[in-house]
mmCIF file of C-alpha atoms in Angstrom:
data_model
loop_
_atom_site.group_PDB
_atom_site.id
_atom_site.type_symbol
_atom_site.label_atom_id
_atom_site.label_comp_id
_atom_site.label_asym_id
_atom_site.label_seq_id
_atom_site.Cartn_x
_atom_site.Cartn_y
_atom_site.Cartn_z
ATOM 1 C CA MET A 1 0.000 0.000 0.000
ATOM 2 C CA HIS A 2 2.993 2.232 -0.399
ATOM 3 C CA SER A 3 3.255 4.931 -2.973
ATOM 4 C CA GLN A 4 6.446 3.787 -4.659
ATOM 5 C CA THR A 5 6.918 0.878 -6.977
ATOM 6 C CA SER A 6 10.086 -0.995 -7.850
ATOM 7 C CA SER A 7 12.213 0.587 -10.540
ATOM 8 C CA PRO A 8 15.829 0.607 -11.720
ATOM 9 C CA ALA A 9 18.124 1.510 -8.884
ATOM 10 C CA GLY A 10 19.106 4.992 -9.901
ATOM 11 C CA ARG A 11 15.712 6.161 -11.081
ATOM 12 C CA SER A 12 13.973 6.653 -7.736
ATOM 13 C CA CYS A 13 16.829 8.389 -5.944
ATOM 14 C CA VAL A 14 16.206 11.969 -4.904
ATOM 15 C CA ALA A 15 19.132 14.319 -4.388
ATOM 16 C CA SER A 16 19.907 15.710 -0.958
ATOM 17 C CA SER A 17 22.947 17.350 0.572
ATOM 18 C CA ARG A 18 22.222 16.417 4.196
ATOM 19 C CA PRO A 19 24.998 14.140 5.577
ATOM 20 C CA GLY A 20 25.299 12.110 8.740
ATOM 21 C CA ILE A 21 22.652 9.417 8.347
ATOM 22 C CA ASP A 22 24.817 6.918 10.239
ATOM 23 C CA GLY A 23 24.975 9.034 13.401
ATOM 24 C CA ASP A 24 22.682 8.870 16.424
ATOM 25 C CA ARG A 25 21.299 12.365 15.895
ATOM 26 C CA PRO A 26 17.830 13.640 16.809
ATOM 27 C CA LEU A 27 15.119 12.372 14.482
ATOM 28 C CA ARG A 28 14.192 15.910 13.447
ATOM 29 C CA ASP A 29 17.705 16.332 12.022
ATOM 30 C CA HIS A 30 16.942 13.607 9.479
ATOM 31 C CA LEU A 31 13.972 15.435 7.992
ATOM 32 C CA PRO A 32 14.457 16.789 4.464
ATOM 33 C CA ASP A 33 15.204 20.485 4.119
ATOM 34 C CA GLY A 34 12.018 22.533 3.968
ATOM 35 C CA THR A 35 9.889 20.016 5.874
ATOM 36 C CA ALA A 36 6.808 21.868 7.089
ATOM 37 C CA LEU A 37 6.723 20.603 10.680
ATOM 38 C CA ASP A 38 6.023 24.101 11.982
ATOM 39 C CA ARG A 39 3.539 25.162 9.308
ATOM 40 C CA PRO A 40 0.124 23.485 9.555
ATOM 41 C CA GLN A 41 -1.598 23.186 6.211
ATOM 42 C CA VAL A 42 -4.807 21.896 4.712
ATOM 43 C CA HIS A 43 -3.917 18.946 2.487
ATOM 44 C CA VAL A 44 -6.482 18.421 -0.270
ATOM 45 C CA VAL A 45 -6.237 14.894 -1.709
ATOM 46 C CA ASP A 46 -8.485 14.551 -4.764
ATOM 47 C CA ASP A 47 -7.849 13.275 -8.291
ATOM 48 C CA TYR A 48 -10.373 15.601 -9.935
ATOM 49 C CA ALA A 49 -8.185 18.587 -10.794
ATOM 50 C CA ASP A 50 -10.958 21.156 -11.256
ATOM 51 C CA PHE A 51 -12.567 20.323 -7.922
ATOM 52 C CA ARG A 52 -9.201 20.193 -6.132
ATOM 53 C CA GLN A 53 -8.079 23.557 -7.457
ATOM 54 C CA ALA A 54 -11.405 25.243 -6.720
ATOM 55 C CA PHE A 55 -11.387 23.841 -3.182
ATOM 56 C CA MET A 56 -7.829 25.015 -2.635
ATOM 57 C CA LEU A 57 -8.694 28.490 -3.937
ATOM 58 C CA ASN A 58 -11.565 28.737 -1.460
ATOM 59 C CA LEU A 59 -9.124 27.960 1.344
ATOM 60 C CA THR A 60 -6.235 30.174 0.238
ATOM 61 C CA SER A 61 -8.592 33.115 -0.236
ATOM 62 C CA ARG A 62 -9.224 32.897 3.502
ATOM 63 C CA GLY A 63 -5.526 33.010 4.332
ATOM 64 C CA LEU A 64 -4.996 29.287 4.925
ATOM 65 C CA LYS A 65 -1.901 27.398 3.821
ATOM 66 C CA VAL A 66 -2.915 24.701 1.361
ATOM 67 C CA GLN A 67 -1.242 21.884 -0.532
ATOM 68 C CA GLY A 68 -2.914 19.775 -3.207
ATOM 69 C CA HIS A 69 -2.257 16.110 -3.976
ATOM 70 C CA PRO A 70 -3.694 14.427 -7.101
ATOM 71 C CA SER A 71 -3.613 10.915 -5.604
ATOM 72 C CA GLY A 72 -3.072 8.962 -2.439
ATOM 73 C CA GLU A 73 0.225 7.747 -3.826
ATOM 74 C CA ALA A 74 1.410 11.349 -4.231
ATOM 75 C CA PHE A 75 0.273 12.275 -0.723
ATOM 76 C CA LEU A 76 1.970 9.274 0.902
ATOM 77 C CA GLU A 77 5.222 9.614 -1.050
ATOM 78 C CA THR A 78 6.495 11.865 1.735
ATOM 79 C CA PRO A 79 6.273 10.348 5.247
ATOM 80 C CA VAL A 80 3.084 11.679 6.809
ATOM 81 C CA LEU A 81 4.886 12.404 10.073
ATOM 82 C CA THR A 82 6.599 15.287 8.281
ATOM 83 C CA ARG A 83 3.222 16.918 7.663
ATOM 84 C CA ARG A 84 1.004 19.008 9.916
ATOM 85 C CA GLY A 85 -2.532 20.234 9.542
ATOM 86 C CA VAL A 86 -5.797 18.780 8.287
ATOM 87 C CA VAL A 87 -6.454 16.342 5.432
ATOM 88 C CA VAL A 88 -9.439 16.761 3.127
ATOM 89 C CA LEU A 89 -9.703 13.352 1.506
ATOM 90 C CA ASP A 90 -11.763 12.105 -1.409
ATOM 91 C CA ILE A 91 -13.006 8.531 -1.254
ATOM 92 C CA ASP A 92 -12.897 7.404 -4.882
ATOM 93 C CA PHE A 93 -9.847 7.724 -7.123
ATOM 94 C CA ASP A 94 -9.169 6.894 -10.761
ATOM 95 C CA PRO A 95 -7.773 4.947 -12.476
ATOM 96 C CA PRO A 96 -8.968 1.621 -11.085
ATOM 97 C CA GLY A 97 -6.294 0.134 -8.856
ATOM 98 C CA SER A 98 -5.335 3.462 -7.315
ATOM 99 C CA LEU A 99 -5.418 3.792 -3.552
ATOM 100 C CA ASN A 100 -8.864 4.819 -2.368
ATOM 101 C CA GLY A 101 -9.651 7.095 0.550
ATOM 102 C CA ILE A 102 -10.062 4.249 3.031
ATOM 103 C CA GLN A 103 -6.665 2.783 2.085
ATOM 104 C CA ILE A 104 -5.013 6.187 2.332
ATOM 105 C CA TYR A 105 -6.491 6.715 5.779
ATOM 106 C CA GLN A 106 -5.401 3.235 6.844
ATOM 107 C CA GLU A 107 -1.812 4.034 5.869
ATOM 108 C CA MET A 108 -2.006 7.323 7.785
ATOM 109 C CA LEU A 109 -3.015 5.347 10.871
ATOM 110 C CA ARG A 110 -0.142 2.901 10.356
ATOM 111 C CA GLN A 111 2.294 5.792 10.199
ATOM 112 C CA ARG A 112 0.752 7.283 13.365
ATOM 113 C CA SER A 113 -0.313 10.517 11.735
ATOM 114 C CA PRO A 114 -2.192 12.776 14.173
ATOM 115 C CA MET A 115 -3.840 14.778 11.396
ATOM 116 C CA PRO A 116 -7.643 14.889 11.483
ATOM 117 C CA VAL A 117 -9.371 13.870 8.259
ATOM 118 C CA ILE A 118 -12.420 15.285 6.509
ATOM 119 C CA PHE A 119 -13.768 12.685 4.084
ATOM 120 C CA LEU A 120 -15.569 13.837 0.957
ATOM 121 C CA THR A 121 -18.018 11.100 0.108
ATOM 122 C CA GLY A 122 -20.347 10.133 -2.692
ATOM 123 C CA PRO A 123 -23.633 8.238 -2.563
ATOM 124 C CA HIS A 124 -22.192 5.570 -0.223
ATOM 125 C CA GLY A 125 -21.168 7.961 2.534
ATOM 126 C CA GLU A 126 -22.739 5.967 5.361
ATOM 127 C CA ASP A 127 -20.816 2.837 4.387
ATOM 128 C CA VAL A 128 -17.586 4.848 4.412
ATOM 129 C CA HIS A 129 -18.426 6.257 7.833
ATOM 130 C CA VAL A 130 -18.917 2.775 9.280
ATOM 131 C CA ALA A 131 -15.689 1.464 7.713
ATOM 132 C CA VAL A 132 -13.645 4.334 9.145
ATOM 133 C CA GLU A 133 -15.140 3.961 12.612
ATOM 134 C CA LEU A 134 -14.289 0.246 12.609
ATOM 135 C CA MET A 135 -10.675 0.990 11.648
ATOM 136 C CA SER A 136 -9.950 3.799 14.056
ATOM 137 C CA ARG A 137 -10.454 4.659 17.703
ATOM 138 C CA ARG A 138 -9.682 8.325 17.022
ATOM 139 C CA VAL A 139 -12.999 9.681 18.256
ATOM 140 C CA GLY A 140 -13.745 13.150 16.959
ATOM 141 C CA LYS A 141 -10.812 13.223 14.524
ATOM 142 C CA THR A 142 -12.763 12.378 11.383
ATOM 143 C CA TYR A 143 -15.738 14.008 9.705
ATOM 144 C CA PHE A 144 -17.789 13.233 6.626
ATOM 145 C CA PHE A 145 -19.320 15.508 4.009
ATOM 146 C CA ALA A 146 -20.874 14.850 0.656
ATOM 147 C CA LYS A 147 -19.012 16.697 -2.078
ATOM 148 C CA SER A 148 -22.132 18.735 -2.733
ATOM 149 C CA THR A 149 -22.149 20.111 0.851
ATOM 150 C CA ASP A 150 -21.999 23.902 1.100
ATOM 151 C CA PHE A 151 -18.379 24.953 1.610
ATOM 152 C CA GLU A 152 -18.991 28.250 3.415
ATOM 153 C CA THR A 153 -21.458 27.124 6.064
ATOM 154 C CA ARG A 154 -20.493 23.479 6.643
ATOM 155 C CA ILE A 155 -17.059 22.425 5.409
ATOM 156 C CA LEU A 156 -15.012 25.541 6.188
ATOM 157 C CA PRO A 157 -16.077 25.739 9.867
ATOM 158 C CA LYS A 158 -15.031 22.110 10.381
ATOM 159 C CA VAL A 159 -11.652 22.723 8.725
ATOM 160 C CA LEU A 160 -11.107 25.682 11.048
ATOM 161 C CA ASP A 161 -12.192 23.667 14.100
ATOM 162 C CA PHE A 162 -9.677 20.948 13.280
ATOM 163 C CA LEU A 163 -6.904 23.484 12.693
ATOM 164 C CA ASP A 164 -7.650 25.073 16.078
ATOM 165 C CA SER A 165 -7.123 21.745 17.868
ATOM 166 C CA GLU A 166 -4.216 20.613 15.683
ATOM 167 C CA ARG A 167 -1.417 21.821 17.939
ATOM 168 C CA SER A 168 -2.716 20.076 21.069
ATOM 169 C CA ASP A 169 -3.175 16.860 19.053
ATOM 170 C CA LEU A 170 0.407 17.122 17.820
ATOM 171 C CA LEU A 171 1.782 17.669 21.324
ATOM 172 C CA ALA A 172 -0.140 14.629 22.589
ATOM 173 C CA LEU A 173 1.338 12.529 19.790
ATOM 174 C CA GLU A 174 4.838 13.772 20.611
ATOM 175 C CA ARG A 175 4.433 12.699 24.234
ATOM 176 C CA ASP A 176 3.199 9.298 23.089
ATOM 177 C CA ARG A 177 6.071 8.962 20.631
ATOM 178 C CA PHE A 178 8.668 9.933 23.233
ATOM 179 C CA THR A 179 7.407 7.277 25.634
ATOM 180 C CA ALA A 180 7.278 4.652 22.867
ATOM 181 C CA GLN A 181 10.845 5.494 21.822
ATOM 182 C CA TRP A 182 11.995 5.173 25.427
ATOM 183 C CA LEU A 183 10.342 1.774 25.852
ATOM 184 C CA LEU A 184 11.705 0.541 22.542
ATOM 185 C CA ASP A 185 15.287 1.786 22.562
ATOM 186 C CA LYS A 186 16.462 3.006 25.928
ATOM 187 C CA LEU A 187 15.572 0.267 28.382
ATOM 188 C CA THR A 188 17.331 -3.037 28.907
ATOM 189 C CA SER A 189 15.272 -6.213 29.071
ATOM 190 C CA ARG A 190 15.674 -6.330 32.850
ATOM 191 C CA GLU A 191 14.582 -2.702 33.211
ATOM 192 C CA ARG A 192 11.424 -3.471 31.234
ATOM 193 C CA ASP A 193 10.741 -6.433 33.528
ATOM 194 C CA VAL A 194 11.036 -4.172 36.569
ATOM 195 C CA LEU A 195 8.844 -1.569 34.885
ATOM 196 C CA GLN A 196 6.159 -4.183 34.297
ATOM 197 C CA GLY A 197 6.277 -5.076 37.988
ATOM 198 C CA VAL A 198 5.832 -1.411 38.916
ATOM 199 C CA LEU A 199 2.894 -1.089 36.513
ATOM 200 C CA ASP A 200 1.350 -4.223 38.062
ATOM 201 C CA GLY A 201 1.533 -2.584 41.488
ATOM 202 C CA GLN A 202 4.131 -4.965 42.893
ATOM 203 C CA LYS A 203 6.391 -4.024 45.785
ATOM 204 C CA THR A 204 10.162 -4.238 45.500
ATOM 205 C CA LEU A 205 10.371 -7.612 47.262
ATOM 206 C CA ALA A 206 7.714 -9.172 45.021
ATOM 207 C CA ILE A 207 9.476 -7.959 41.870
ATOM 208 C CA ALA A 208 12.784 -9.309 43.180
ATOM 209 C CA LEU A 209 11.275 -12.728 43.905
ATOM 210 C CA ASP A 210 9.587 -12.904 40.482
ATOM 211 C CA LEU A 211 12.810 -12.029 38.671
ATOM 212 C CA GLY A 212 15.148 -14.002 40.945
ATOM 213 C CA ILE A 213 17.321 -11.002 41.790
ATOM 214 C CA ALA A 214 18.159 -9.043 44.952
ATOM 215 C CA GLU A 215 15.923 -6.219 46.176
ATOM 216 C CA SER A 216 18.868 -3.844 45.852
ATOM 217 C CA MET A 217 19.147 -4.759 42.160
ATOM 218 C CA VAL A 218 15.431 -4.004 41.639
ATOM 219 C CA GLU A 219 15.945 -0.605 43.247
ATOM 220 C CA GLU A 220 18.952 0.098 41.022
ATOM 221 C CA LEU A 221 17.080 -0.935 37.876
ATOM 222 C CA ARG A 222 14.035 1.123 38.843
ATOM 223 C CA ALA A 223 16.200 4.171 39.509
ATOM 224 C CA SER A 224 17.952 3.670 36.168
ATOM 225 C CA LEU A 225 14.777 3.458 34.101
ATOM 226 C CA MET A 226 13.293 6.477 35.894
ATOM 227 C CA ASP A 227 16.474 8.427 35.222
ATOM 228 C CA LYS A 228 16.375 7.495 31.522
ATOM 229 C CA LEU A 229 12.831 8.803 31.292
ATOM 230 C CA GLY A 230 13.542 11.867 33.377
ATOM 231 C CA VAL A 231 10.997 10.915 36.036
ATOM 232 C CA LYS A 232 12.177 12.323 39.364
ATOM 233 C CA ARG A 233 9.029 11.664 41.404
ATOM 234 C CA GLN A 234 7.602 8.493 42.889
ATOM 235 C CA PRO A 235 7.639 5.301 40.777
ATOM 236 C CA ALA A 236 3.831 5.611 40.519
ATOM 237 C CA ALA A 237 4.467 8.427 38.041
ATOM 238 C CA LEU A 238 5.675 5.768 35.617
ATOM 239 C CA GLY A 239 2.174 4.326 35.444
ATOM 240 C CA ALA A 240 0.637 7.662 34.558
ATOM 241 C CA LEU A 241 3.112 8.000 31.715
ATOM 242 C CA VAL A 242 3.287 4.454 30.345
ATOM 243 C CA MET A 243 -0.157 2.925 30.870
ATOM 244 C CA PRO A 244 -1.989 5.313 28.476
ATOM 245 C CA VAL A 245 0.492 4.373 25.737
ATOM 246 C CA LEU A 246 -0.019 0.643 26.293
ATOM 247 C CA GLU A 247 -3.791 1.129 26.274
ATOM 248 C CA ARG A 248 -3.803 3.210 23.094
ATOM 249 C CA HIS A 249 -1.774 0.522 21.365
ATOM 250 C CA GLN A 250 -3.878 -2.275 22.881
ATOM 251 C CA ALA A 251 -0.759 -3.944 24.302
ATOM 252 C CA SER A 252 -1.167 -6.415 27.173
ATOM 253 C CA SER A 253 2.274 -5.674 28.652
ATOM 254 C CA VAL A 254 5.463 -3.713 28.122
ATOM 255 C CA GLN A 255 7.064 -6.644 26.299
ATOM 256 C CA ASP A 256 3.967 -7.095 24.129
ATOM 257 C CA PHE A 257 4.141 -3.416 23.191
ATOM 258 C CA VAL A 258 7.821 -3.742 22.259
ATOM 259 C CA ARG A 259 7.151 -6.742 20.001
ATOM 260 C CA ARG A 260 4.254 -5.028 18.241
ATOM 261 C CA GLU A 261 6.061 -1.723 17.861
ATOM 262 C CA LEU A 262 9.196 -3.334 16.483
ATOM 263 C CA ALA A 263 7.234 -5.315 13.875
ATOM 264 C CA LEU A 264 5.224 -2.256 12.830
ATOM 265 C CA ARG A 265 8.131 0.128 12.458
ATOM 266 C CA LEU A 266 10.195 -2.276 10.384
ATOM 267 C CA SER A 267 7.224 -2.734 8.030
ATOM 268 C CA LEU A 268 6.726 0.979 7.319
ATOM 269 C CA PRO A 269 9.412 1.830 4.696
ATOM 270 C CA THR A 270 8.333 1.745 1.072
ATOM 271 C CA PRO A 271 9.726 -0.998 -1.192
ATOM 272 C CA ARG A 272 12.296 1.468 -2.525
ATOM 273 C CA GLU A 273 13.358 2.474 0.968
ATOM 274 C CA GLN A 274 13.554 -1.171 2.059
ATOM 275 C CA GLU A 275 15.729 -1.909 -0.964
ATOM 276 C CA MET A 276 18.129 0.895 -0.054
ATOM 277 C CA LEU A 277 18.215 -0.113 3.603
ATOM 278 C CA ASP A 278 19.071 -3.680 2.549
ATOM 279 C CA LEU A 279 21.913 -2.431 0.371
ATOM 280 C CA VAL A 280 23.394 -0.222 3.078
ATOM 281 C CA LEU A 281 23.072 -2.796 5.846
ATOM 282 C CA ARG A 282 24.651 -5.521 3.711
ATOM 283 C CA SER A 283 27.468 -3.349 2.388
ATOM 284 C CA ALA A 284 30.809 -3.430 4.170
ATOM 285 C CA ARG A 285 31.413 0.208 3.222
ATOM 286 C CA GLY A 286 27.869 1.371 3.934
ATOM 287 C CA ILE A 287 26.458 4.256 1.944
ATOM 288 C CA ASP A 288 29.332 4.622 -0.529
ATOM 289 C CA GLU A 289 29.186 0.989 -1.596
ATOM 290 C CA ALA A 290 25.377 1.013 -1.698
ATOM 291 C CA ALA A 291 25.474 4.073 -3.946
ATOM 292 C CA LYS A 292 27.679 2.267 -6.468
ATOM 293 C CA VAL A 293 25.430 -0.795 -6.515
ATOM 294 C CA ALA A 294 22.275 1.341 -6.844
ATOM 295 C CA GLY A 295 23.759 3.651 -9.476
ATOM 296 C CA CYS A 296 23.113 6.702 -7.291
ATOM 297 C CA SER A 297 25.243 9.299 -5.606
ATOM 298 C CA ALA A 298 25.876 8.963 -1.879
ATOM 299 C CA ASP A 299 23.703 12.033 -1.275
ATOM 300 C CA GLN A 300 20.840 10.418 -3.158
ATOM 301 C CA VAL A 301 21.132 7.289 -1.043
ATOM 302 C CA ARG A 302 21.065 9.447 2.098
ATOM 303 C CA ALA A 303 17.861 11.111 0.937
ATOM 304 C CA VAL A 304 16.080 7.760 0.576
ATOM 305 C CA LEU A 305 17.423 6.641 3.951
ATOM 306 C CA GLN A 306 16.239 9.867 5.578
ATOM 307 C CA SER A 307 12.735 9.152 4.387
ATOM 308 C CA ALA A 308 12.900 5.583 5.716
ATOM 309 C CA LEU A 309 14.181 6.718 9.120
ATOM 310 C CA VAL A 310 11.413 9.265 9.479
ATOM 311 C CA ARG A 311 8.788 6.685 8.514
ATOM 312 C CA MET A 312 10.128 4.257 11.128
ATOM 313 C CA GLN A 313 10.862 6.970 13.730
ATOM 314 C CA ALA A 314 14.339 5.485 13.998
ATOM 315 C CA PRO A 315 17.164 7.790 15.119
ATOM 316 C CA SER A 316 19.874 6.093 13.057
ATOM 317 C CA ILE A 317 20.789 3.303 10.669
ATOM 318 C CA ARG A 318 22.532 1.608 13.596
ATOM 319 C CA THR A 319 19.190 1.418 15.369
ATOM 320 C CA VAL A 320 17.551 -0.198 12.324
ATOM 321 C CA ARG A 321 20.342 -2.761 12.188
ATOM 322 C CA LYS A 322 19.707 -3.658 15.844
ATOM 323 C CA TRP A 323 15.942 -3.787 15.346
ATOM 324 C CA ARG A 324 16.293 -6.152 12.393
ATOM 325 C CA ALA A 325 18.689 -8.417 14.251
ATOM 326 C CA LEU A 326 16.468 -8.551 17.298
ATOM 327 C CA GLN A 327 13.321 -9.209 15.279
ATOM 328 C CA GLY A 328 14.957 -12.315 13.823
ATOM 329 C CA ARG A 329 15.823 -13.796 17.206
ATOM 330 C CA ALA A 330 13.801 -16.464 18.955
ATOM 331 C CA ASP A 331 13.584 -14.254 22.055
ATOM 332 C CA PRO A 332 12.825 -10.646 21.077
ATOM 333 C CA ASP A 333 12.779 -9.651 24.761
ATOM 334 C CA ASP A 334 16.489 -8.926 24.427
ATOM 335 C CA LEU A 335 15.620 -5.649 22.725
ATOM 336 C CA GLY A 336 17.309 -3.834 25.599
ATOM 337 C CA GLU A 337 20.588 -4.342 23.741
ATOM 338 C CA CYS A 338 19.472 -1.332 21.710
ATOM 339 C CA ALA A 339 19.975 0.787 24.801
ATOM 340 C CA THR A 340 22.904 3.130 24.496
#
């Protein structure tokens, strides 16, 4: 369901001058130049050019930032986490075989996009509404209008409502993402075991007996994981931070969350991005050797890798290497080896 299809190696590469993909730098540093993280926009995704342009004109005439996309494939070509704002999404796209609105929305959910969506429906609007509600638990973050609905009195007010709440939605997602990243990368396996004991309401002695370690070791591990998260209060504060994330992801435990999250993130790159990741991870000389094999420049390879890292929310290629190795093991609970 990705927007790119396989092609000769050099043809899909996009030039970029940003170096340093191999380093453990903040994720934001991997975003392409000009990424509009600080500029919320209305994204109009519709294959009917006349309608799309007229809709965009109505929005820009009211001072809103707008970007048009002629297809779901075009919209998803850039990782949705690099976008902010509201999506106005058609349901039906030509030609046959193109991604439809439901599939586009499904991919947005997979990539953890916080953007609210206004669906523009045809005669089967109620069926679309039911399908979306079954897919998503994002109550209040979708709305449905027939294309014939009056723009001024119905559609525009909803666009403005969603834009008003967009920043708080984004901040909530960032908190969720920070906690997920901490659980996935920063904790050792033992620290996650202790965390699970804390979340289950166990006392230090009970955790120690369950894990077969000394009480003093439990206290050290608990202090370490709290320090990594920056929690300076009572251990109960961990529950307030972690439990909402586990519930939103329908995970039964910390370890269950880690397994699910690891599998999801490694599945997110497009076929082209997966191909480039494979080349770089297999190459003894990394990017330079991969560039020769792919028929691209090193900067072009970096651009594809940047996109893959953003999609996966991975801070570095080293992290992806560890994730892949750990996913292939019989016991994925050893993910704590990713901790640095």
